[in-house]
């Protein structure tokens, strides 16, 4: 399997975890380097990487501080970042996304989950021309989203969607199989200055299911966890 030689930097003070991630990412076809501290990582050519997997809680410079440094430099500002953290709190998640994180994975995690998220982030952020064209359409059987025109078609028939419904469906389709908690959906879809209740998420999911007809069963509720698109 090849992933177009994407280069990934894993930064975590747990050396064993770095080696596990490196092995599995390289098995997927990525080129991977590791660093066991933010200080070590910042001596490397960050601009040469396509993605950073960055631990939040490290001795010395934290992952958040390193990310802020990277985002200030024009040469590295657009490199996508996936935060890895043992602290799964709403404040940490919001802080990460406000800094510019592209995703946030809580420890302990499964390797399969990391691989899925890495592929999704690289697909969304790749500058490759062919990938950019591919991203304009998201299809699943007879369900098709046109990201340029912001339209959704079911078996060739255009279905009207609100902006929120469209973005919810796009996120679930792009990361099929991943369970999103209500709070994650709120953080990813709704404006930061708007108060959104869990019930609001449920209502929008219900409307979304109605609109996608025979595909409604694909949006699965995982009780106690959230929602995912089952393909």
mmCIF file with all atom_site columns, C-alpha atoms in Angstrom:
data_model
loop_
_atom_site.group_PDB
_atom_site.id
_atom_site.type_symbol
_atom_site.label_atom_id
_atom_site.label_alt_id
_atom_site.label_comp_id
_atom_site.label_asym_id
_atom_site.label_entity_id
_atom_site.label_seq_id
_atom_site.pdbx_PDB_ins_code
_atom_site.Cartn_x
_atom_site.Cartn_y
_atom_site.Cartn_z
_atom_site.occupancy
_atom_site.B_iso_or_equiv
_atom_site.pdbx_formal_charge
_atom_site.auth_seq_id
_atom_site.auth_comp_id
_atom_site.auth_asym_id
_atom_site.auth_atom_id
_atom_site.pdbx_PDB_model_num
ATOM 1   C CA . UNK A 1 1   ? 0.000   0.000  0.000  1.00 0.00 ? 1   UNK A CA 1
ATOM 2   C CA . UNK A 1 2   ? 1.353   3.432  -0.877 1.00 0.00 ? 2   UNK A CA 1
ATOM 3   C CA . UNK A 1 3   ? 0.368   6.801  0.536  1.00 0.00 ? 3   UNK A CA 1
ATOM 4   C CA . UNK A 1 4   ? 2.246   8.964  -1.985 1.00 0.00 ? 4   UNK A CA 1
ATOM 5   C CA . UNK A 1 5   ? 5.293   9.243  0.314  1.00 0.00 ? 5   UNK A CA 1
ATOM 6   C CA . UNK A 1 6   ? 3.640   11.534 2.833  1.00 0.00 ? 6   UNK A CA 1
ATOM 7   C CA . UNK A 1 7   ? 6.124   12.417 5.601  1.00 0.00 ? 7   UNK A CA 1
ATOM 8   C CA . UNK A 1 8   ? 4.865   12.318 9.181  1.00 0.00 ? 8   UNK A CA 1
ATOM 9   C CA . UNK A 1 9   ? 6.557   13.466 12.382 1.00 0.00 ? 9   UNK A CA 1
ATOM 10  C CA . UNK A 1 10  ? 5.484   11.795 15.643 1.00 0.00 ? 10  UNK A CA 1
ATOM 11  C CA . UNK A 1 11  ? 6.326   13.831 18.759 1.00 0.00 ? 11  UNK A CA 1
ATOM 12  C CA . UNK A 1 12  ? 5.714   12.096 22.104 1.00 0.00 ? 12  UNK A CA 1
ATOM 13  C CA . UNK A 1 13  ? 7.776   11.623 25.264 1.00 0.00 ? 13  UNK A CA 1
ATOM 14  C CA . UNK A 1 14  ? 6.708   7.964  25.414 1.00 0.00 ? 14  UNK A CA 1
ATOM 15  C CA . UNK A 1 15  ? 9.418   6.329  23.314 1.00 0.00 ? 15  UNK A CA 1
ATOM 16  C CA . UNK A 1 16  ? 7.579   3.002  23.065 1.00 0.00 ? 16  UNK A CA 1
ATOM 17  C CA . UNK A 1 17  ? 4.467   4.736  21.727 1.00 0.00 ? 17  UNK A CA 1
ATOM 18  C CA . UNK A 1 18  ? 6.561   6.594  19.156 1.00 0.00 ? 18  UNK A CA 1
ATOM 19  C CA . UNK A 1 19  ? 8.022   3.307  17.924 1.00 0.00 ? 19  UNK A CA 1
ATOM 20  C CA . UNK A 1 20  ? 4.599   1.633  17.744 1.00 0.00 ? 20  UNK A CA 1
ATOM 21  C CA . UNK A 1 21  ? 3.152   4.526  15.740 1.00 0.00 ? 21  UNK A CA 1
ATOM 22  C CA . UNK A 1 22  ? 6.223   4.684  13.508 1.00 0.00 ? 22  UNK A CA 1
ATOM 23  C CA . UNK A 1 23  ? 6.011   0.955  12.707 1.00 0.00 ? 23  UNK A CA 1
ATOM 24  C CA . UNK A 1 24  ? 2.304   1.019  11.895 1.00 0.00 ? 24  UNK A CA 1
ATOM 25  C CA . UNK A 1 25  ? 2.438   4.240  9.881  1.00 0.00 ? 25  UNK A CA 1
ATOM 26  C CA . UNK A 1 26  ? 5.375   2.939  7.845  1.00 0.00 ? 26  UNK A CA 1
ATOM 27  C CA . UNK A 1 27  ? 3.418   -0.258 7.229  1.00 0.00 ? 27  UNK A CA 1
ATOM 28  C CA . UNK A 1 28  ? 0.741   1.960  5.659  1.00 0.00 ? 28  UNK A CA 1
ATOM 29  C CA . UNK A 1 29  ? 3.344   3.447  3.314  1.00 0.00 ? 29  UNK A CA 1
ATOM 30  C CA . UNK A 1 30  ? 4.195   6.710  5.094  1.00 0.00 ? 30  UNK A CA 1
ATOM 31  C CA . UNK A 1 31  ? 7.696   8.034  5.762  1.00 0.00 ? 31  UNK A CA 1
ATOM 32  C CA . UNK A 1 32  ? 7.938   8.575  9.520  1.00 0.00 ? 32  UNK A CA 1
ATOM 33  C CA . UNK A 1 33  ? 10.364  10.248 11.911 1.00 0.00 ? 33  UNK A CA 1
ATOM 34  C CA . UNK A 1 34  ? 10.005  10.566 15.677 1.00 0.00 ? 34  UNK A CA 1
ATOM 35  C CA . UNK A 1 35  ? 11.050  12.964 18.419 1.00 0.00 ? 35  UNK A CA 1
ATOM 36  C CA . UNK A 1 36  ? 10.702  12.446 22.188 1.00 0.00 ? 36  UNK A CA 1
ATOM 37  C CA . UNK A 1 37  ? 10.263  16.106 23.063 1.00 0.00 ? 37  UNK A CA 1
ATOM 38  C CA . UNK A 1 38  ? 9.067   19.341 21.539 1.00 0.00 ? 38  UNK A CA 1
ATOM 39  C CA . UNK A 1 39  ? 12.563  20.732 21.967 1.00 0.00 ? 39  UNK A CA 1
ATOM 40  C CA . UNK A 1 40  ? 14.016  17.912 19.853 1.00 0.00 ? 40  UNK A CA 1
ATOM 41  C CA . UNK A 1 41  ? 11.279  18.256 17.241 1.00 0.00 ? 41  UNK A CA 1
ATOM 42  C CA . UNK A 1 42  ? 11.856  21.991 16.852 1.00 0.00 ? 42  UNK A CA 1
ATOM 43  C CA . UNK A 1 43  ? 15.473  21.345 15.823 1.00 0.00 ? 43  UNK A CA 1
ATOM 44  C CA . UNK A 1 44  ? 14.206  19.319 12.855 1.00 0.00 ? 44  UNK A CA 1
ATOM 45  C CA . UNK A 1 45  ? 13.053  20.540 9.449  1.00 0.00 ? 45  UNK A CA 1
ATOM 46  C CA . UNK A 1 46  ? 9.365   20.828 10.371 1.00 0.00 ? 46  UNK A CA 1
ATOM 47  C CA . UNK A 1 47  ? 8.537   22.333 6.974  1.00 0.00 ? 47  UNK A CA 1
ATOM 48  C CA . UNK A 1 48  ? 9.526   19.052 5.350  1.00 0.00 ? 48  UNK A CA 1
ATOM 49  C CA . UNK A 1 49  ? 6.656   17.114 6.946  1.00 0.00 ? 49  UNK A CA 1
ATOM 50  C CA . UNK A 1 50  ? 3.097   16.712 5.677  1.00 0.00 ? 50  UNK A CA 1
ATOM 51  C CA . UNK A 1 51  ? 1.557   15.974 9.090  1.00 0.00 ? 51  UNK A CA 1
ATOM 52  C CA . UNK A 1 52  ? 2.454   16.151 12.791 1.00 0.00 ? 52  UNK A CA 1
ATOM 53  C CA . UNK A 1 53  ? 1.194   13.750 15.462 1.00 0.00 ? 53  UNK A CA 1
ATOM 54  C CA . UNK A 1 54  ? 1.840   15.820 18.552 1.00 0.00 ? 54  UNK A CA 1
ATOM 55  C CA . UNK A 1 55  ? 1.485   14.833 22.221 1.00 0.00 ? 55  UNK A CA 1
ATOM 56  C CA . UNK A 1 56  ? -0.039  17.571 24.374 1.00 0.00 ? 56  UNK A CA 1
ATOM 57  C CA . UNK A 1 57  ? 1.459   16.738 27.789 1.00 0.00 ? 57  UNK A CA 1
ATOM 58  C CA . UNK A 1 58  ? 5.257   16.532 27.609 1.00 0.00 ? 58  UNK A CA 1
ATOM 59  C CA . UNK A 1 59  ? 7.988   17.555 30.003 1.00 0.00 ? 59  UNK A CA 1
ATOM 60  C CA . UNK A 1 60  ? 9.398   20.949 29.099 1.00 0.00 ? 60  UNK A CA 1
ATOM 61  C CA . UNK A 1 61  ? 7.686   22.546 26.116 1.00 0.00 ? 61  UNK A CA 1
ATOM 62  C CA . UNK A 1 62  ? 4.109   21.285 25.776 1.00 0.00 ? 62  UNK A CA 1
ATOM 63  C CA . UNK A 1 63  ? 2.480   20.204 22.542 1.00 0.00 ? 63  UNK A CA 1
ATOM 64  C CA . UNK A 1 64  ? 0.222   23.247 22.629 1.00 0.00 ? 64  UNK A CA 1
ATOM 65  C CA . UNK A 1 65  ? 3.233   25.574 22.950 1.00 0.00 ? 65  UNK A CA 1
ATOM 66  C CA . UNK A 1 66  ? 5.039   23.812 20.111 1.00 0.00 ? 66  UNK A CA 1
ATOM 67  C CA . UNK A 1 67  ? 1.954   24.089 17.908 1.00 0.00 ? 67  UNK A CA 1
ATOM 68  C CA . UNK A 1 68  ? 1.693   27.817 18.586 1.00 0.00 ? 68  UNK A CA 1
ATOM 69  C CA . UNK A 1 69  ? 5.330   28.240 17.554 1.00 0.00 ? 69  UNK A CA 1
ATOM 70  C CA . UNK A 1 70  ? 4.761   26.292 14.344 1.00 0.00 ? 70  UNK A CA 1
ATOM 71  C CA . UNK A 1 71  ? 1.622   28.218 13.443 1.00 0.00 ? 71  UNK A CA 1
ATOM 72  C CA . UNK A 1 72  ? 3.472   31.549 13.759 1.00 0.00 ? 72  UNK A CA 1
ATOM 73  C CA . UNK A 1 73  ? 6.012   30.632 11.068 1.00 0.00 ? 73  UNK A CA 1
ATOM 74  C CA . UNK A 1 74  ? 4.827   31.046 7.445  1.00 0.00 ? 74  UNK A CA 1
ATOM 75  C CA . UNK A 1 75  ? 6.806   28.001 6.294  1.00 0.00 ? 75  UNK A CA 1
ATOM 76  C CA . UNK A 1 76  ? 5.061   25.694 8.775  1.00 0.00 ? 76  UNK A CA 1
ATOM 77  C CA . UNK A 1 77  ? 1.754   27.426 9.486  1.00 0.00 ? 77  UNK A CA 1
ATOM 78  C CA . UNK A 1 78  ? -0.271  25.191 7.172  1.00 0.00 ? 78  UNK A CA 1
ATOM 79  C CA . UNK A 1 79  ? 1.131   21.827 8.255  1.00 0.00 ? 79  UNK A CA 1
ATOM 80  C CA . UNK A 1 80  ? -1.785  19.819 9.694  1.00 0.00 ? 80  UNK A CA 1
ATOM 81  C CA . UNK A 1 81  ? -1.570  18.742 13.342 1.00 0.00 ? 81  UNK A CA 1
ATOM 82  C CA . UNK A 1 82  ? -3.272  15.871 15.136 1.00 0.00 ? 82  UNK A CA 1
ATOM 83  C CA . UNK A 1 83  ? -2.981  16.221 18.906 1.00 0.00 ? 83  UNK A CA 1
ATOM 84  C CA . UNK A 1 84  ? -2.498  13.117 21.064 1.00 0.00 ? 84  UNK A CA 1
ATOM 85  C CA . UNK A 1 85  ? -3.485  13.475 24.708 1.00 0.00 ? 85  UNK A CA 1
ATOM 86  C CA . UNK A 1 86  ? -4.328  11.533 27.840 1.00 0.00 ? 86  UNK A CA 1
ATOM 87  C CA . UNK A 1 87  ? -6.496  14.451 28.960 1.00 0.00 ? 87  UNK A CA 1
ATOM 88  C CA . UNK A 1 88  ? -9.910  14.216 27.316 1.00 0.00 ? 88  UNK A CA 1
ATOM 89  C CA . UNK A 1 89  ? -11.547 17.403 28.547 1.00 0.00 ? 89  UNK A CA 1
ATOM 90  C CA . UNK A 1 90  ? -13.696 19.892 26.698 1.00 0.00 ? 90  UNK A CA 1
ATOM 91  C CA . UNK A 1 91  ? -11.318 22.770 27.512 1.00 0.00 ? 91  UNK A CA 1
ATOM 92  C CA . UNK A 1 92  ? -8.317  20.902 26.118 1.00 0.00 ? 92  UNK A CA 1
ATOM 93  C CA . UNK A 1 93  ? -10.200 19.990 22.963 1.00 0.00 ? 93  UNK A CA 1
ATOM 94  C CA . UNK A 1 94  ? -11.335 23.569 22.404 1.00 0.00 ? 94  UNK A CA 1
ATOM 95  C CA . UNK A 1 95  ? -7.809  24.862 23.067 1.00 0.00 ? 95  UNK A CA 1
ATOM 96  C CA . UNK A 1 96  ? -6.387  22.431 20.540 1.00 0.00 ? 96  UNK A CA 1
ATOM 97  C CA . UNK A 1 97  ? -8.809  23.398 17.792 1.00 0.00 ? 97  UNK A CA 1
ATOM 98  C CA . UNK A 1 98  ? -8.372  27.104 18.544 1.00 0.00 ? 98  UNK A CA 1
ATOM 99  C CA . UNK A 1 99  ? -4.619  26.729 18.067 1.00 0.00 ? 99  UNK A CA 1
ATOM 100 C CA . UNK A 1 100 ? -5.281  25.187 14.681 1.00 0.00 ? 100 UNK A CA 1
ATOM 101 C CA . UNK A 1 101 ? -5.452  21.434 15.261 1.00 0.00 ? 101 UNK A CA 1
ATOM 102 C CA . UNK A 1 102 ? -6.945  19.351 12.480 1.00 0.00 ? 102 UNK A CA 1
ATOM 103 C CA . UNK A 1 103 ? -7.918  16.530 14.835 1.00 0.00 ? 103 UNK A CA 1
ATOM 104 C CA . UNK A 1 104 ? -7.637  15.433 18.452 1.00 0.00 ? 104 UNK A CA 1
ATOM 105 C CA . UNK A 1 105 ? -7.138  11.815 19.604 1.00 0.00 ? 105 UNK A CA 1
ATOM 106 C CA . UNK A 1 106 ? -7.512  10.830 23.258 1.00 0.00 ? 106 UNK A CA 1
ATOM 107 C CA . UNK A 1 107 ? -5.285  8.177  24.811 1.00 0.00 ? 107 UNK A CA 1
ATOM 108 C CA . UNK A 1 108 ? -5.579  5.253  25.036 1.00 0.00 ? 108 UNK A CA 1
ATOM 109 C CA . UNK A 1 109 ? -6.433  4.854  21.365 1.00 0.00 ? 109 UNK A CA 1
ATOM 110 C CA . UNK A 1 110 ? -6.468  2.003  18.891 1.00 0.00 ? 110 UNK A CA 1
ATOM 111 C CA . UNK A 1 111 ? -3.913  1.975  16.097 1.00 0.00 ? 111 UNK A CA 1
ATOM 112 C CA . UNK A 1 112 ? -6.754  1.507  13.601 1.00 0.00 ? 112 UNK A CA 1
ATOM 113 C CA . UNK A 1 113 ? -8.349  4.736  14.822 1.00 0.00 ? 113 UNK A CA 1
ATOM 114 C CA . UNK A 1 114 ? -5.087  6.616  14.334 1.00 0.00 ? 114 UNK A CA 1
ATOM 115 C CA . UNK A 1 115 ? -4.675  5.268  10.801 1.00 0.00 ? 115 UNK A CA 1
ATOM 116 C CA . UNK A 1 116 ? -8.224  6.299  9.875  1.00 0.00 ? 116 UNK A CA 1
ATOM 117 C CA . UNK A 1 117 ? -7.758  9.794  11.239 1.00 0.00 ? 117 UNK A CA 1
ATOM 118 C CA . UNK A 1 118 ? -4.367  10.252 9.599  1.00 0.00 ? 118 UNK A CA 1
ATOM 119 C CA . UNK A 1 119 ? -5.792  9.295  6.209  1.00 0.00 ? 119 UNK A CA 1
ATOM 120 C CA . UNK A 1 120 ? -8.770  11.620 6.697  1.00 0.00 ? 120 UNK A CA 1
ATOM 121 C CA . UNK A 1 121 ? -6.642  14.631 7.660  1.00 0.00 ? 121 UNK A CA 1
ATOM 122 C CA . UNK A 1 122 ? -4.189  14.096 4.801  1.00 0.00 ? 122 UNK A CA 1
ATOM 123 C CA . UNK A 1 123 ? -7.071  13.725 2.373  1.00 0.00 ? 123 UNK A CA 1
ATOM 124 C CA . UNK A 1 124 ? -8.604  16.991 3.550  1.00 0.00 ? 124 UNK A CA 1
ATOM 125 C CA . UNK A 1 125 ? -5.405  19.009 3.630  1.00 0.00 ? 125 UNK A CA 1
ATOM 126 C CA . UNK A 1 126 ? -3.367  17.619 0.734  1.00 0.00 ? 126 UNK A CA 1
ATOM 127 C CA . UNK A 1 127 ? -2.152  20.178 -1.808 1.00 0.00 ? 127 UNK A CA 1
ATOM 128 C CA . UNK A 1 128 ? -1.886  17.497 -4.470 1.00 0.00 ? 128 UNK A CA 1
ATOM 129 C CA . UNK A 1 129 ? -3.957  18.514 -7.492 1.00 0.00 ? 129 UNK A CA 1
ATOM 130 C CA . UNK A 1 130 ? -5.534  15.134 -8.064 1.00 0.00 ? 130 UNK A CA 1
ATOM 131 C CA . UNK A 1 131 ? -6.456  14.834 -4.402 1.00 0.00 ? 131 UNK A CA 1
ATOM 132 C CA . UNK A 1 132 ? -7.979  18.294 -4.461 1.00 0.00 ? 132 UNK A CA 1
ATOM 133 C CA . UNK A 1 133 ? -10.181 17.343 -7.397 1.00 0.00 ? 133 UNK A CA 1
ATOM 134 C CA . UNK A 1 134 ? -11.166 14.102 -5.694 1.00 0.00 ? 134 UNK A CA 1
ATOM 135 C CA . UNK A 1 135 ? -12.237 16.010 -2.595 1.00 0.00 ? 135 UNK A CA 1
ATOM 136 C CA . UNK A 1 136 ? -14.852 17.938 -4.574 1.00 0.00 ? 136 UNK A CA 1
ATOM 137 C CA . UNK A 1 137 ? -17.058 14.842 -4.621 1.00 0.00 ? 137 UNK A CA 1
ATOM 138 C CA . UNK A 1 138 ? -17.787 12.489 -1.754 1.00 0.00 ? 138 UNK A CA 1
ATOM 139 C CA . UNK A 1 139 ? -19.754 9.429  -2.797 1.00 0.00 ? 139 UNK A CA 1
ATOM 140 C CA . UNK A 1 140 ? -21.202 6.404  -1.082 1.00 0.00 ? 140 UNK A CA 1
ATOM 141 C CA . UNK A 1 141 ? -23.242 4.146  -3.320 1.00 0.00 ? 141 UNK A CA 1
ATOM 142 C CA . UNK A 1 142 ? -26.169 6.358  -4.508 1.00 0.00 ? 142 UNK A CA 1
ATOM 143 C CA . UNK A 1 143 ? -25.348 9.179  -2.079 1.00 0.00 ? 143 UNK A CA 1
ATOM 144 C CA . UNK A 1 144 ? -23.205 11.967 -3.540 1.00 0.00 ? 144 UNK A CA 1
ATOM 145 C CA . UNK A 1 145 ? -21.994 15.254 -2.069 1.00 0.00 ? 145 UNK A CA 1
ATOM 146 C CA . UNK A 1 146 ? -20.572 18.001 -4.284 1.00 0.00 ? 146 UNK A CA 1
ATOM 147 C CA . UNK A 1 147 ? -18.333 20.080 -2.037 1.00 0.00 ? 147 UNK A CA 1
ATOM 148 C CA . UNK A 1 148 ? -17.883 22.851 -4.605 1.00 0.00 ? 148 UNK A CA 1
ATOM 149 C CA . UNK A 1 149 ? -21.579 23.362 -5.280 1.00 0.00 ? 149 UNK A CA 1
ATOM 150 C CA . UNK A 1 150 ? -22.643 22.423 -1.721 1.00 0.00 ? 150 UNK A CA 1
ATOM 151 C CA . UNK A 1 151 ? -25.252 20.003 -3.023 1.00 0.00 ? 151 UNK A CA 1
ATOM 152 C CA . UNK A 1 152 ? -26.396 16.536 -2.011 1.00 0.00 ? 152 UNK A CA 1
ATOM 153 C CA . UNK A 1 153 ? -27.969 14.032 -4.377 1.00 0.00 ? 153 UNK A CA 1
ATOM 154 C CA . UNK A 1 154 ? -29.667 10.762 -3.501 1.00 0.00 ? 154 UNK A CA 1
ATOM 155 C CA . UNK A 1 155 ? -29.880 8.375  -6.469 1.00 0.00 ? 155 UNK A CA 1
ATOM 156 C CA . UNK A 1 156 ? -29.453 11.365 -8.784 1.00 0.00 ? 156 UNK A CA 1
ATOM 157 C CA . UNK A 1 157 ? -32.113 13.543 -7.122 1.00 0.00 ? 157 UNK A CA 1
ATOM 158 C CA . UNK A 1 158 ? -30.935 16.779 -5.477 1.00 0.00 ? 158 UNK A CA 1
ATOM 159 C CA . UNK A 1 159 ? -32.031 17.106 -1.846 1.00 0.00 ? 159 UNK A CA 1
ATOM 160 C CA . UNK A 1 160 ? -32.050 20.503 -0.082 1.00 0.00 ? 160 UNK A CA 1
ATOM 161 C CA . UNK A 1 161 ? -29.762 20.669 2.953  1.00 0.00 ? 161 UNK A CA 1
ATOM 162 C CA . UNK A 1 162 ? -29.108 23.370 5.539  1.00 0.00 ? 162 UNK A CA 1
ATOM 163 C CA . UNK A 1 163 ? -25.470 24.395 6.066  1.00 0.00 ? 163 UNK A CA 1
ATOM 164 C CA . UNK A 1 164 ? -25.345 22.506 9.384  1.00 0.00 ? 164 UNK A CA 1
ATOM 165 C CA . UNK A 1 165 ? -26.862 19.351 7.909  1.00 0.00 ? 165 UNK A CA 1
ATOM 166 C CA . UNK A 1 166 ? -24.447 19.480 4.970  1.00 0.00 ? 166 UNK A CA 1
ATOM 167 C CA . UNK A 1 167 ? -21.398 19.871 7.210  1.00 0.00 ? 167 UNK A CA 1
ATOM 168 C CA . UNK A 1 168 ? -22.557 17.088 9.529  1.00 0.00 ? 168 UNK A CA 1
ATOM 169 C CA . UNK A 1 169 ? -22.995 14.682 6.629  1.00 0.00 ? 169 UNK A CA 1
ATOM 170 C CA . UNK A 1 170 ? -19.661 15.689 5.109  1.00 0.00 ? 170 UNK A CA 1
ATOM 171 C CA . UNK A 1 171 ? -17.806 15.037 8.362  1.00 0.00 ? 171 UNK A CA 1
ATOM 172 C CA . UNK A 1 172 ? -19.466 11.669 8.948  1.00 0.00 ? 172 UNK A CA 1
ATOM 173 C CA . UNK A 1 173 ? -18.842 10.561 5.354  1.00 0.00 ? 173 UNK A CA 1
ATOM 174 C CA . UNK A 1 174 ? -15.214 11.703 5.291  1.00 0.00 ? 174 UNK A CA 1
ATOM 175 C CA . UNK A 1 175 ? -14.420 9.774  8.448  1.00 0.00 ? 175 UNK A CA 1
ATOM 176 C CA . UNK A 1 176 ? -16.630 6.725  8.052  1.00 0.00 ? 176 UNK A CA 1
ATOM 177 C CA . UNK A 1 177 ? -16.522 4.324  10.944 1.00 0.00 ? 177 UNK A CA 1
ATOM 178 C CA . UNK A 1 178 ? -15.281 6.891  13.443 1.00 0.00 ? 178 UNK A CA 1
ATOM 179 C CA . UNK A 1 179 ? -17.592 7.581  16.388 1.00 0.00 ? 179 UNK A CA 1
ATOM 180 C CA . UNK A 1 180 ? -18.066 11.299 17.068 1.00 0.00 ? 180 UNK A CA 1
ATOM 181 C CA . UNK A 1 181 ? -19.304 12.388 20.475 1.00 0.00 ? 181 UNK A CA 1
ATOM 182 C CA . UNK A 1 182 ? -21.902 15.143 20.571 1.00 0.00 ? 182 UNK A CA 1
ATOM 183 C CA . UNK A 1 183 ? -19.281 17.539 21.927 1.00 0.00 ? 183 UNK A CA 1
ATOM 184 C CA . UNK A 1 184 ? -16.895 16.727 19.075 1.00 0.00 ? 184 UNK A CA 1
ATOM 185 C CA . UNK A 1 185 ? -19.644 17.430 16.549 1.00 0.00 ? 185 UNK A CA 1
ATOM 186 C CA . UNK A 1 186 ? -20.443 20.714 18.291 1.00 0.00 ? 186 UNK A CA 1
ATOM 187 C CA . UNK A 1 187 ? -16.762 21.723 18.240 1.00 0.00 ? 187 UNK A CA 1
ATOM 188 C CA . UNK A 1 188 ? -16.321 20.794 14.574 1.00 0.00 ? 188 UNK A CA 1
ATOM 189 C CA . UNK A 1 189 ? -19.600 22.075 13.101 1.00 0.00 ? 189 UNK A CA 1
ATOM 190 C CA . UNK A 1 190 ? -21.061 24.952 15.113 1.00 0.00 ? 190 UNK A CA 1
ATOM 191 C CA . UNK A 1 191 ? -19.520 28.434 15.566 1.00 0.00 ? 191 UNK A CA 1
ATOM 192 C CA . UNK A 1 192 ? -17.471 28.816 18.741 1.00 0.00 ? 192 UNK A CA 1
ATOM 193 C CA . UNK A 1 193 ? -19.546 31.740 20.018 1.00 0.00 ? 193 UNK A CA 1
ATOM 194 C CA . UNK A 1 194 ? -22.866 29.868 19.811 1.00 0.00 ? 194 UNK A CA 1
ATOM 195 C CA . UNK A 1 195 ? -24.261 27.888 22.755 1.00 0.00 ? 195 UNK A CA 1
ATOM 196 C CA . UNK A 1 196 ? -25.277 24.463 21.433 1.00 0.00 ? 196 UNK A CA 1
ATOM 197 C CA . UNK A 1 197 ? -26.940 21.772 23.540 1.00 0.00 ? 197 UNK A CA 1
ATOM 198 C CA . UNK A 1 198 ? -26.580 18.020 23.057 1.00 0.00 ? 198 UNK A CA 1
ATOM 199 C CA . UNK A 1 199 ? -30.265 17.952 22.134 1.00 0.00 ? 199 UNK A CA 1
ATOM 200 C CA . UNK A 1 200 ? -29.540 20.280 19.207 1.00 0.00 ? 200 UNK A CA 1
ATOM 201 C CA . UNK A 1 201 ? -27.122 17.714 17.815 1.00 0.00 ? 201 UNK A CA 1
ATOM 202 C CA . UNK A 1 202 ? -29.714 14.948 18.181 1.00 0.00 ? 202 UNK A CA 1
ATOM 203 C CA . UNK A 1 203 ? -32.357 17.005 16.375 1.00 0.00 ? 203 UNK A CA 1
ATOM 204 C CA . UNK A 1 204 ? -30.015 17.734 13.454 1.00 0.00 ? 204 UNK A CA 1
ATOM 205 C CA . UNK A 1 205 ? -29.029 14.060 13.207 1.00 0.00 ? 205 UNK A CA 1
ATOM 206 C CA . UNK A 1 206 ? -32.725 13.119 13.098 1.00 0.00 ? 206 UNK A CA 1
ATOM 207 C CA . UNK A 1 207 ? -33.347 15.619 10.283 1.00 0.00 ? 207 UNK A CA 1
ATOM 208 C CA . UNK A 1 208 ? -30.272 14.370 8.449  1.00 0.00 ? 208 UNK A CA 1
ATOM 209 C CA . UNK A 1 209 ? -31.479 10.780 8.608  1.00 0.00 ? 209 UNK A CA 1
ATOM 210 C CA . UNK A 1 210 ? -34.850 11.759 7.180  1.00 0.00 ? 210 UNK A CA 1
ATOM 211 C CA . UNK A 1 211 ? -33.256 13.576 4.270  1.00 0.00 ? 211 UNK A CA 1
ATOM 212 C CA . UNK A 1 212 ? -30.925 10.785 3.196  1.00 0.00 ? 212 UNK A CA 1
ATOM 213 C CA . UNK A 1 213 ? -33.755 8.254  2.950  1.00 0.00 ? 213 UNK A CA 1
ATOM 214 C CA . UNK A 1 214 ? -32.565 4.695  2.452  1.00 0.00 ? 214 UNK A CA 1
ATOM 215 C CA . UNK A 1 215 ? -29.128 5.652  3.780  1.00 0.00 ? 215 UNK A CA 1
ATOM 216 C CA . UNK A 1 216 ? -30.554 6.736  7.148  1.00 0.00 ? 216 UNK A CA 1
ATOM 217 C CA . UNK A 1 217 ? -29.577 3.400  8.692  1.00 0.00 ? 217 UNK A CA 1
ATOM 218 C CA . UNK A 1 218 ? -25.941 4.200  7.904  1.00 0.00 ? 218 UNK A CA 1
ATOM 219 C CA . UNK A 1 219 ? -25.893 6.922  10.565 1.00 0.00 ? 219 UNK A CA 1
ATOM 220 C CA . UNK A 1 220 ? -25.618 4.783  13.668 1.00 0.00 ? 220 UNK A CA 1
ATOM 221 C CA . UNK A 1 221 ? -26.095 5.808  17.282 1.00 0.00 ? 221 UNK A CA 1
ATOM 222 C CA . UNK A 1 222 ? -23.480 4.317  19.609 1.00 0.00 ? 222 UNK A CA 1
ATOM 223 C CA . UNK A 1 223 ? -25.206 4.659  22.981 1.00 0.00 ? 223 UNK A CA 1
ATOM 224 C CA . UNK A 1 224 ? -23.116 6.551  25.488 1.00 0.00 ? 224 UNK A CA 1
ATOM 225 C CA . UNK A 1 225 ? -20.575 7.604  22.838 1.00 0.00 ? 225 UNK A CA 1
ATOM 226 C CA . UNK A 1 226 ? -22.138 9.388  19.859 1.00 0.00 ? 226 UNK A CA 1
ATOM 227 C CA . UNK A 1 227 ? -22.726 8.895  16.141 1.00 0.00 ? 227 UNK A CA 1
ATOM 228 C CA . UNK A 1 228 ? -20.880 7.404  13.173 1.00 0.00 ? 228 UNK A CA 1
ATOM 229 C CA . UNK A 1 229 ? -21.441 6.564  9.509  1.00 0.00 ? 229 UNK A CA 1
ATOM 230 C CA . UNK A 1 230 ? -21.408 2.799  9.029  1.00 0.00 ? 230 UNK A CA 1
ATOM 231 C CA . UNK A 1 231 ? -20.387 1.831  5.508  1.00 0.00 ? 231 UNK A CA 1
#
